[in-house]
CSV table of C-alpha atoms and ligand atoms in Angstrom, one decimal:
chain,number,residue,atom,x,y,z
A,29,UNK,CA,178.5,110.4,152.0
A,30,UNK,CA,177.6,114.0,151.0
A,31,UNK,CA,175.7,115.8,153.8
A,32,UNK,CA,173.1,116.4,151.7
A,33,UNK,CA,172.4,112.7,151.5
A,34,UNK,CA,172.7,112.6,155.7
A,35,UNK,CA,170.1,115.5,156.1
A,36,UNK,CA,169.4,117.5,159.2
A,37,UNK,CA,167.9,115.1,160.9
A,38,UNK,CA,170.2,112.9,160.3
A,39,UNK,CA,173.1,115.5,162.0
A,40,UNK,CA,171.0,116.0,164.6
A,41,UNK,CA,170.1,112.6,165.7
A,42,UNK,CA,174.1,111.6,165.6
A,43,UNK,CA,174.9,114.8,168.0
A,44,UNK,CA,171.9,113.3,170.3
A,45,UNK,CA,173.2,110.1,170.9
A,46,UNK,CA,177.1,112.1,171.1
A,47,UNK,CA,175.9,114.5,173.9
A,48,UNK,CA,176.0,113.6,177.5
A,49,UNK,CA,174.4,114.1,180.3
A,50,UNK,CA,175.4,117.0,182.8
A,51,UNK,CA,174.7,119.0,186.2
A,52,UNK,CA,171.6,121.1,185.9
A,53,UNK,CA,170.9,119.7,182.1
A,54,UNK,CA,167.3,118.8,182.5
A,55,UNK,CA,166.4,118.9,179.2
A,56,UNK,CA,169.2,118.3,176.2
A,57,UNK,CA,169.4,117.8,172.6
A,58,UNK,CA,166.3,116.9,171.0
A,59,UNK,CA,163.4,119.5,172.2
A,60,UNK,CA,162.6,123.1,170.8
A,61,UNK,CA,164.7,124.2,174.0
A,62,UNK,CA,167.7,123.1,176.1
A,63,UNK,CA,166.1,123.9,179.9
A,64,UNK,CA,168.5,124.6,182.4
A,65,UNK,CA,168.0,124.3,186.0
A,66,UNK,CA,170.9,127.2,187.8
A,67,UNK,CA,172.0,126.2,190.6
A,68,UNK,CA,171.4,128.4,194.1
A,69,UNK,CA,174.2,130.7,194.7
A,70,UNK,CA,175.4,130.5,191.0
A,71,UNK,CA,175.5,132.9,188.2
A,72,UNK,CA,175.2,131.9,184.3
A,73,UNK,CA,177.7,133.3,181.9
A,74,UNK,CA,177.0,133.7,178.4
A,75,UNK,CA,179.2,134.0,175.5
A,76,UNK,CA,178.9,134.1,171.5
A,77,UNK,CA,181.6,133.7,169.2
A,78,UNK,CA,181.6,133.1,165.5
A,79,UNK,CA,184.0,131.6,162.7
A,80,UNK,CA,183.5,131.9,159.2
A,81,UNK,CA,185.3,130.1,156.5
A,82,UNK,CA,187.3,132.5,154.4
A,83,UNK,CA,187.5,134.9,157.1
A,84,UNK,CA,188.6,133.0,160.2
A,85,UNK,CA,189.7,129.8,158.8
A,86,UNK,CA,191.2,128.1,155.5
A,87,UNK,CA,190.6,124.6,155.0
A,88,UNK,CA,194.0,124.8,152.9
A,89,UNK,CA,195.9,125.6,156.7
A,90,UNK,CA,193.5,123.2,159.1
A,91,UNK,CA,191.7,119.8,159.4
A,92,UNK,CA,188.3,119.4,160.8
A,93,UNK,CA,189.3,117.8,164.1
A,94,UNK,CA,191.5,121.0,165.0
A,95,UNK,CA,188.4,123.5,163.5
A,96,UNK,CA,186.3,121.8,166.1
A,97,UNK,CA,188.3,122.3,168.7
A,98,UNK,CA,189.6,125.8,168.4
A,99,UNK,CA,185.6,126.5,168.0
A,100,UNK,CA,185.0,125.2,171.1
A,101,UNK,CA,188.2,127.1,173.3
A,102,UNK,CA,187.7,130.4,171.7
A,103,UNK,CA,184.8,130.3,173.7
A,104,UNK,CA,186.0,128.8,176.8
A,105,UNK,CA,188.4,131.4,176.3
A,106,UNK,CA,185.9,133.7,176.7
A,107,UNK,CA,184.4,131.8,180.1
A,108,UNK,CA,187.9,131.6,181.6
A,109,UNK,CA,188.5,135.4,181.2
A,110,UNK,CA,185.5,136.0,183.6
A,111,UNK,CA,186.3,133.3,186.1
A,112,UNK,CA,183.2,131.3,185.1
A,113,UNK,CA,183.5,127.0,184.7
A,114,UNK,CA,182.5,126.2,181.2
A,115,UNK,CA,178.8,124.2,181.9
A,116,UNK,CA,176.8,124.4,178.2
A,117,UNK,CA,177.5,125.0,174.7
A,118,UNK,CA,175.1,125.6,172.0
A,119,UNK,CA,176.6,125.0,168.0
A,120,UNK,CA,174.9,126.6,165.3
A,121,UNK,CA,176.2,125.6,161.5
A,122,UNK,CA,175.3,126.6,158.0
A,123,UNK,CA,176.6,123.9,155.6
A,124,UNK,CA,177.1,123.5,152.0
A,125,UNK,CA,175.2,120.6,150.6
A,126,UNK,CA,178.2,118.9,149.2
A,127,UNK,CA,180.6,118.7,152.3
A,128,UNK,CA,181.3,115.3,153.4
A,129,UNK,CA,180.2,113.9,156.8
A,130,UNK,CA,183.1,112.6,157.4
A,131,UNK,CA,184.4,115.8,157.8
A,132,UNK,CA,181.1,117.0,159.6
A,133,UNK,CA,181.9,113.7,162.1
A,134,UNK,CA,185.5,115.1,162.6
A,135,UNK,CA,184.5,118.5,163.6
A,136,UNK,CA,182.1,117.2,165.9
A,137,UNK,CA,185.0,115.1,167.3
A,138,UNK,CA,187.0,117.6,168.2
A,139,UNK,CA,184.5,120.3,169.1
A,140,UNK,CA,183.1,117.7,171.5
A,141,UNK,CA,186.6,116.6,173.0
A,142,UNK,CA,187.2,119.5,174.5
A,143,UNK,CA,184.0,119.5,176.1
A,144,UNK,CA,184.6,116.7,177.6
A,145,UNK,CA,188.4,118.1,178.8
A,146,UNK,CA,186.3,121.1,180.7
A,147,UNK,CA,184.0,119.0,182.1
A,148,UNK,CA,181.3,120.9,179.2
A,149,UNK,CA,178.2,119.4,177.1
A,150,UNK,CA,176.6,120.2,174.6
A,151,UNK,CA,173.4,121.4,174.9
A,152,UNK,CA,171.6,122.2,171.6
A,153,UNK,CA,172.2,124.5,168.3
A,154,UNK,CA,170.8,124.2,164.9
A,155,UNK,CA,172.0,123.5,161.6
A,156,UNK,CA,170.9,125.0,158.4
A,157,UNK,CA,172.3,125.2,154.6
A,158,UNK,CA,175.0,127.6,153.4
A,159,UNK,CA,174.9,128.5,149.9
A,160,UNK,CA,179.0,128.8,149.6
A,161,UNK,CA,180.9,127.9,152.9
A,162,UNK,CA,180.8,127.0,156.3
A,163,UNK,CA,179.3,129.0,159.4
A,164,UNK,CA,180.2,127.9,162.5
A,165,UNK,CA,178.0,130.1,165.7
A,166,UNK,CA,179.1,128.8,168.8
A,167,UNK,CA,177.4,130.2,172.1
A,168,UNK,CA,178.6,129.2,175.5
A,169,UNK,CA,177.5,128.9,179.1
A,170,UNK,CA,179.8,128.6,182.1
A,171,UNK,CA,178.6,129.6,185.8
A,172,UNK,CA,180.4,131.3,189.1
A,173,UNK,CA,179.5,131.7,192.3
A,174,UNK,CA,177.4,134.9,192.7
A,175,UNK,CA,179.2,138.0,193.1
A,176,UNK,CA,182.8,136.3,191.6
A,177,UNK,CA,183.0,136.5,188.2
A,178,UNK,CA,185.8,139.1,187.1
A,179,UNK,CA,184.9,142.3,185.1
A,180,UNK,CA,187.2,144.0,183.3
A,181,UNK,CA,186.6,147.1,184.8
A,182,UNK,CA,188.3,146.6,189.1
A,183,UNK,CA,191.6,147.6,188.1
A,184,UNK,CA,193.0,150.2,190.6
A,185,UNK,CA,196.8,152.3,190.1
A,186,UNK,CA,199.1,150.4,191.6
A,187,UNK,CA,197.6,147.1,190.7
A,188,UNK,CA,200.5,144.6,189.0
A,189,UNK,CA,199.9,143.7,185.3
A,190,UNK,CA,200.2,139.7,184.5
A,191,UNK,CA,199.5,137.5,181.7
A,192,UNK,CA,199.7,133.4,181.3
A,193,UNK,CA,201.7,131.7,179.3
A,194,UNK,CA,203.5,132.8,176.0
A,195,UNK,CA,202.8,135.8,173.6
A,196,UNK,CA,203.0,135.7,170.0
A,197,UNK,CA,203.0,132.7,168.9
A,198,UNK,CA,200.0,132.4,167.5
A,199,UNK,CA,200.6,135.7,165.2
A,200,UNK,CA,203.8,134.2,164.7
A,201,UNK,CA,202.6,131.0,162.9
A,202,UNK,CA,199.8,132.8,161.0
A,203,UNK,CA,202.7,135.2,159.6
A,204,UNK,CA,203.8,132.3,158.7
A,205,UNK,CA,201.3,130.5,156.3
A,206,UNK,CA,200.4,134.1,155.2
A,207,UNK,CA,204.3,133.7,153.7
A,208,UNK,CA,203.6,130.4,152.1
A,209,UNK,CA,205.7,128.5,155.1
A,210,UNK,CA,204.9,126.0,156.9
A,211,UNK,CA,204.9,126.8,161.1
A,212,UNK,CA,206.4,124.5,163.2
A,213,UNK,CA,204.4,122.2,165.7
A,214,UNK,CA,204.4,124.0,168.0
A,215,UNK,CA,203.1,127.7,166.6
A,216,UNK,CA,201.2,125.7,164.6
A,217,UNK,CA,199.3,124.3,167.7
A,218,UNK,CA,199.5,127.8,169.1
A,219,UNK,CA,197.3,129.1,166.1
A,220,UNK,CA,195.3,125.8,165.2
A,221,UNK,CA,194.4,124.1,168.9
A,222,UNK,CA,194.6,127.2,171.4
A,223,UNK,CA,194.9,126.3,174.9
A,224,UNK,CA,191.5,127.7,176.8
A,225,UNK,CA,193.2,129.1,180.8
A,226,UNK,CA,190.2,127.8,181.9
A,227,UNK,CA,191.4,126.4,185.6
A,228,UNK,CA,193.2,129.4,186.1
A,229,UNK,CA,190.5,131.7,185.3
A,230,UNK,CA,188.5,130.0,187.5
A,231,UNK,CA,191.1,129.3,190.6
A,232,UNK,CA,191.5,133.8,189.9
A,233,UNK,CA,188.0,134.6,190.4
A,234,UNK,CA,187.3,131.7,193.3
A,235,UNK,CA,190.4,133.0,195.4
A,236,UNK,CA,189.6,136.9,194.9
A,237,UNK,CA,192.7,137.1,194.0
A,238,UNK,CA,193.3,139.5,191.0
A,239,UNK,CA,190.7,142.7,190.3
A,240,UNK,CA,190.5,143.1,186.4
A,241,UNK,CA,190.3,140.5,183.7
A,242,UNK,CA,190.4,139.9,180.3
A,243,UNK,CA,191.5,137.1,177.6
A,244,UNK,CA,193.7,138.0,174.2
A,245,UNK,CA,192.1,137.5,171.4
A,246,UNK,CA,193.0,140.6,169.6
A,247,UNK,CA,196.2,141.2,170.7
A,248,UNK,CA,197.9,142.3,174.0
A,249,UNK,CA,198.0,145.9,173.1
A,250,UNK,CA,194.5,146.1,172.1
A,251,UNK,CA,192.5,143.7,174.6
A,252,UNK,CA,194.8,146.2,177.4
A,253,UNK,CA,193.3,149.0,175.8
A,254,UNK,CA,189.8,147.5,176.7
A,255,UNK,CA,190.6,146.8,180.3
A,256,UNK,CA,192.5,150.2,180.7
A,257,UNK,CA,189.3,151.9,179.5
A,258,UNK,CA,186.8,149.7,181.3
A,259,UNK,CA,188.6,150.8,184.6
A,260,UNK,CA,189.5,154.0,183.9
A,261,UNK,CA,192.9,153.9,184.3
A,262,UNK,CA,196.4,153.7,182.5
A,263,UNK,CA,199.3,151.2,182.6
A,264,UNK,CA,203.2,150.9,181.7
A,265,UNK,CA,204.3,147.7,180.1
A,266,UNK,CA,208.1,146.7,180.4
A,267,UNK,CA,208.9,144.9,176.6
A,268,UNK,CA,211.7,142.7,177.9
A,269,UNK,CA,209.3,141.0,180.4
A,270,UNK,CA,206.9,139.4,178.1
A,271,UNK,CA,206.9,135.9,178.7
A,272,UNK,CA,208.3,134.5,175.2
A,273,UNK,CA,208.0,130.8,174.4
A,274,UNK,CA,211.7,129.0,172.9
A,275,UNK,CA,209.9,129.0,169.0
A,276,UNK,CA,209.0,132.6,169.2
A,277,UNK,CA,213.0,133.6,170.3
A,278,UNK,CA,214.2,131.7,168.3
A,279,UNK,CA,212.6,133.5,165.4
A,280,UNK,CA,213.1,136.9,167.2
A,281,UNK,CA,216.9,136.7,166.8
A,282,UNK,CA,216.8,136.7,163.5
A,283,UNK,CA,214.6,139.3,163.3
A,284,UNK,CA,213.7,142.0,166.3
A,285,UNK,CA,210.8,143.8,164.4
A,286,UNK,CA,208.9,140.3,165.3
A,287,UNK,CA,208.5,141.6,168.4
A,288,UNK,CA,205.4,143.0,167.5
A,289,UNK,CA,203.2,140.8,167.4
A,290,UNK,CA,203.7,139.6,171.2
A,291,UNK,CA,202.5,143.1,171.6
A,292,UNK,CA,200.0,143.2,168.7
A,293,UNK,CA,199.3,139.9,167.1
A,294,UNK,CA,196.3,138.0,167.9
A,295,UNK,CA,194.8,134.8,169.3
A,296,UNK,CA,197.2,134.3,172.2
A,297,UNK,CA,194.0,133.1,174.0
A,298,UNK,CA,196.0,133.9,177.0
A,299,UNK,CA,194.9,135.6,180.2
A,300,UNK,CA,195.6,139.3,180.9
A,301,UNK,CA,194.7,140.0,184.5
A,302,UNK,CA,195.6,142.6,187.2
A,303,UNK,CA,196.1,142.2,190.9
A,304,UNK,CA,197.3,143.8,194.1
A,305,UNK,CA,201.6,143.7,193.4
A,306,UNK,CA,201.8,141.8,197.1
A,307,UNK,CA,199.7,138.8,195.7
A,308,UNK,CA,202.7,137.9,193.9
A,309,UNK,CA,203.4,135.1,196.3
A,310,UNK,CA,199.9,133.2,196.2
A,311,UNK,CA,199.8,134.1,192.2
A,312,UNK,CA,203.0,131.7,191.8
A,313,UNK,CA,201.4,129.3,194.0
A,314,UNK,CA,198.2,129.0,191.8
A,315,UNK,CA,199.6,129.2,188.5
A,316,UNK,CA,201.8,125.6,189.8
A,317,UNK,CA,198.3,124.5,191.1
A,318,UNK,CA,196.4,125.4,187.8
A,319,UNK,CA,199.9,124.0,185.5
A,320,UNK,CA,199.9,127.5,183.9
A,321,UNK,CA,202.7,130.2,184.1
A,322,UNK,CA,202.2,133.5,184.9
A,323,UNK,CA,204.4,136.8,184.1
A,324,UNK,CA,204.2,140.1,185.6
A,325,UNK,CA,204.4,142.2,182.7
A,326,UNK,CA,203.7,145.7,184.1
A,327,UNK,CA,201.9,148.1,186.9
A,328,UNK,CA,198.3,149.7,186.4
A,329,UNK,CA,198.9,153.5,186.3
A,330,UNK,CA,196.7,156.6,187.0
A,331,UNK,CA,193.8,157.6,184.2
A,332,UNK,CA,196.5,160.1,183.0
A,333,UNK,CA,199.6,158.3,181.9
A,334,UNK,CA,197.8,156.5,179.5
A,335,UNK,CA,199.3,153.1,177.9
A,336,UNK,CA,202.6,153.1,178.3
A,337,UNK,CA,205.6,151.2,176.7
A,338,UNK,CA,209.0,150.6,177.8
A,339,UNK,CA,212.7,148.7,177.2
A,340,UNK,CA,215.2,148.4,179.1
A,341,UNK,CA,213.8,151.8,181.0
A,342,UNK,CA,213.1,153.6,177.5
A,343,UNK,CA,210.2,155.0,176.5
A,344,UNK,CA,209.3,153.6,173.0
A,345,UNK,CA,206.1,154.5,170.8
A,346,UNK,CA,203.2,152.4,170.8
A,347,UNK,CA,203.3,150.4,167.3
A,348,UNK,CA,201.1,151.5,164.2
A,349,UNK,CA,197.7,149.6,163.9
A,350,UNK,CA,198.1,147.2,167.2
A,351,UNK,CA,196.0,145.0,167.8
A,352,UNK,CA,193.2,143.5,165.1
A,353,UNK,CA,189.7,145.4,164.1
A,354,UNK,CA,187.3,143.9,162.4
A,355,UNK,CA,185.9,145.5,158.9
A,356,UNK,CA,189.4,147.3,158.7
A,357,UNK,CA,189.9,146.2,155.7
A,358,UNK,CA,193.8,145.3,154.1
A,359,UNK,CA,195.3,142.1,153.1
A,360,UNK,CA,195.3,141.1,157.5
A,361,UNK,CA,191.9,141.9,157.9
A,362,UNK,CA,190.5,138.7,156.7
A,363,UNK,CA,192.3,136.2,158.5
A,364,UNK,CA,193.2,137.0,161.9
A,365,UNK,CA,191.2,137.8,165.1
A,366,UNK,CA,188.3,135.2,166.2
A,367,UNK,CA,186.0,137.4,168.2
A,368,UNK,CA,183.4,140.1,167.1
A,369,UNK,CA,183.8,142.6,170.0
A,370,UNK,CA,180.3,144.0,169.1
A,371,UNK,CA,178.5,140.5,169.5
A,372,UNK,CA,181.0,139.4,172.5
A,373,UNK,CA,180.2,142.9,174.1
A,374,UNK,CA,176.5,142.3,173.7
A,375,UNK,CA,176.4,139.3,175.4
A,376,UNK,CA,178.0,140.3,178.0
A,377,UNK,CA,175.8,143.3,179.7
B,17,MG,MG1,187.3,137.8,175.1
């Protein structure tokens, strides 16, 4: 069936009867407005983020169920790197007429199942019709307990640099398909299905444990940069520590240029977060608890060292162009980073 045939309503009143109930949901799908009841002692957290076909996805490279999915962590993402428990998610779509609903059905599949992983529901959106494409607005709202969620603007000199789980990969598969290869299932699941650090953003903020935090969405180098300048001060990053999964290595050997983009590629959807050096101890503990390594990459610096990159105890240059703008422009611009810092930003103060 074409969607056309299905109609608004008709999307509407399938998501309705998909949507469950939740915590503080008084009023759901099906009204002008979701109503929310907070909790006492809790703070909401809001997010936006928004894909666009063309420009953040190719139906050529992905399948609905994974599109659903990755629209739904890349804001989690976003949750996690504040410390907040996802709670509410609001879907907005434009549509072409002529896409089928059983592609429609399989994006809602996947969107919701990873709601239901995080213990999230949706709570409303709107559709409307696109007139070439598919528009896919996701806004999100987790909450923390008042005074917890991390900023990224505590970090202090002498603070230790980590970040969770591998670097690269993502970049690494989209080089990839940008090539005309096909990734393997693993970088493929790195780019496609990201993996939201929600429990351990959460289990960082509820022990008070680090003092600065961000997630990577545009690339180690760059999302540093906006940490760095949020706390006004500089860092030094030691290259041979970055945590490296066995794919990425694997193509690294043959060629040590791809290094770059563990420092600069995008979407790691990882967590970059700084704490006091002697919380090493309880940070190993809670990364076993929340099933998600962590690596010490580097040491927070004083204002005037600026970013700083080393290997094997030489100084080396930052790379050209790191990280990923928006509206840049080039052949990379297009199909790469997932979040509009402007919109993100916005949302956020
Ligand atoms: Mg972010």
């Amino acid at each position: 069936m074409k969607l056309a045939q299905r109609g608004e309503f008709g999307i509407i009143a399938a998501l309705r009867q998909r949507s469950a109930a939740a915590p503080g949901l008084i009023t759901g799908i099906g009204d002008d407005c979701a109503v929310i009841a907070p909790q006492p002692g809790e703070q909401l957290l809001v997010t936006s983020d928004m894909l666009v076909e063309g420009v953040h996805f190719r139906w050529d490279w992905t399948d609905p169920v994974r599109l659903g999915r990755k629209c739904a962590s890349v804001n989690l993402s976003d949750l996690a790197a504040m410390g907040a428990t996802p709670r509410y998610l609001f879907l907005a779509l434009a549509l072409p007429g002529d896409l089928d609903t059983a592609i429609l059905d399989a994006f809602f599949d996947g969107f919701l199942s990873v709601c239901g992983e995080h213990g999230a529901v949706l709570a409303g959106g709107d559709t409307c019709a696109s007139s070439a494409g598919m528009t896919i607005s996701v806004t999100a709202l987790g909450s923390a307990a008042t005074g917890t969620a991390l900023l990224r603007s505590g970090a202090v000199a002498g603070d230790a640099l980590f970040v969770s789980g591998s670097l690269g990969d993502s970049a690494l598969a989209l080089q990839q398909l940008l090539a005309g290869k096909r990734p393997e299932s693993f970088l493929a699941q790195r780019h496609f299905d990201p993996t939201p650090r929600v429990n351990l953003g959460c289990a960082l903020a509820q022990t008070g444990l680090a003092t600065a935090m961000i997630d990577l969405s545009d690339g180690l180098l760059a999302d540093l940069g906006h940490l760095l300048s949020a706390s006004s001060v500089g860092a030094r990053i030691e290259i041979e520590t970055l945590p490296l999964s066995a794919a990425f290595r694997q193509a690294l050997e043959q060629n040590q240029a791809l290094i770059d983009l563990a420092l600069s590629g995008g979407e790691d959807y990882e967590l970059l977060f700084t704490a006091p050096a002697a919380a090493a101890a309880l940070l190993a503990d809670l990364a076993q608890k929340s099933a998600t390594p962590i690596t010490r990459i580097g040491t927070v610096l004083p204002l005037v060292n600026g970013l700083q990159l080393f290997a094997n105890g030489q100084q080396r240059p930052l790379p050209a162009g790191q990280g990923y703008k928006h509206f840049a422009g080039g052949p990379e611009s297009c199909i790469l980073g997932n979040v509009c810092a402007v919109q993100e930003d916005a949302a956020r103060r």
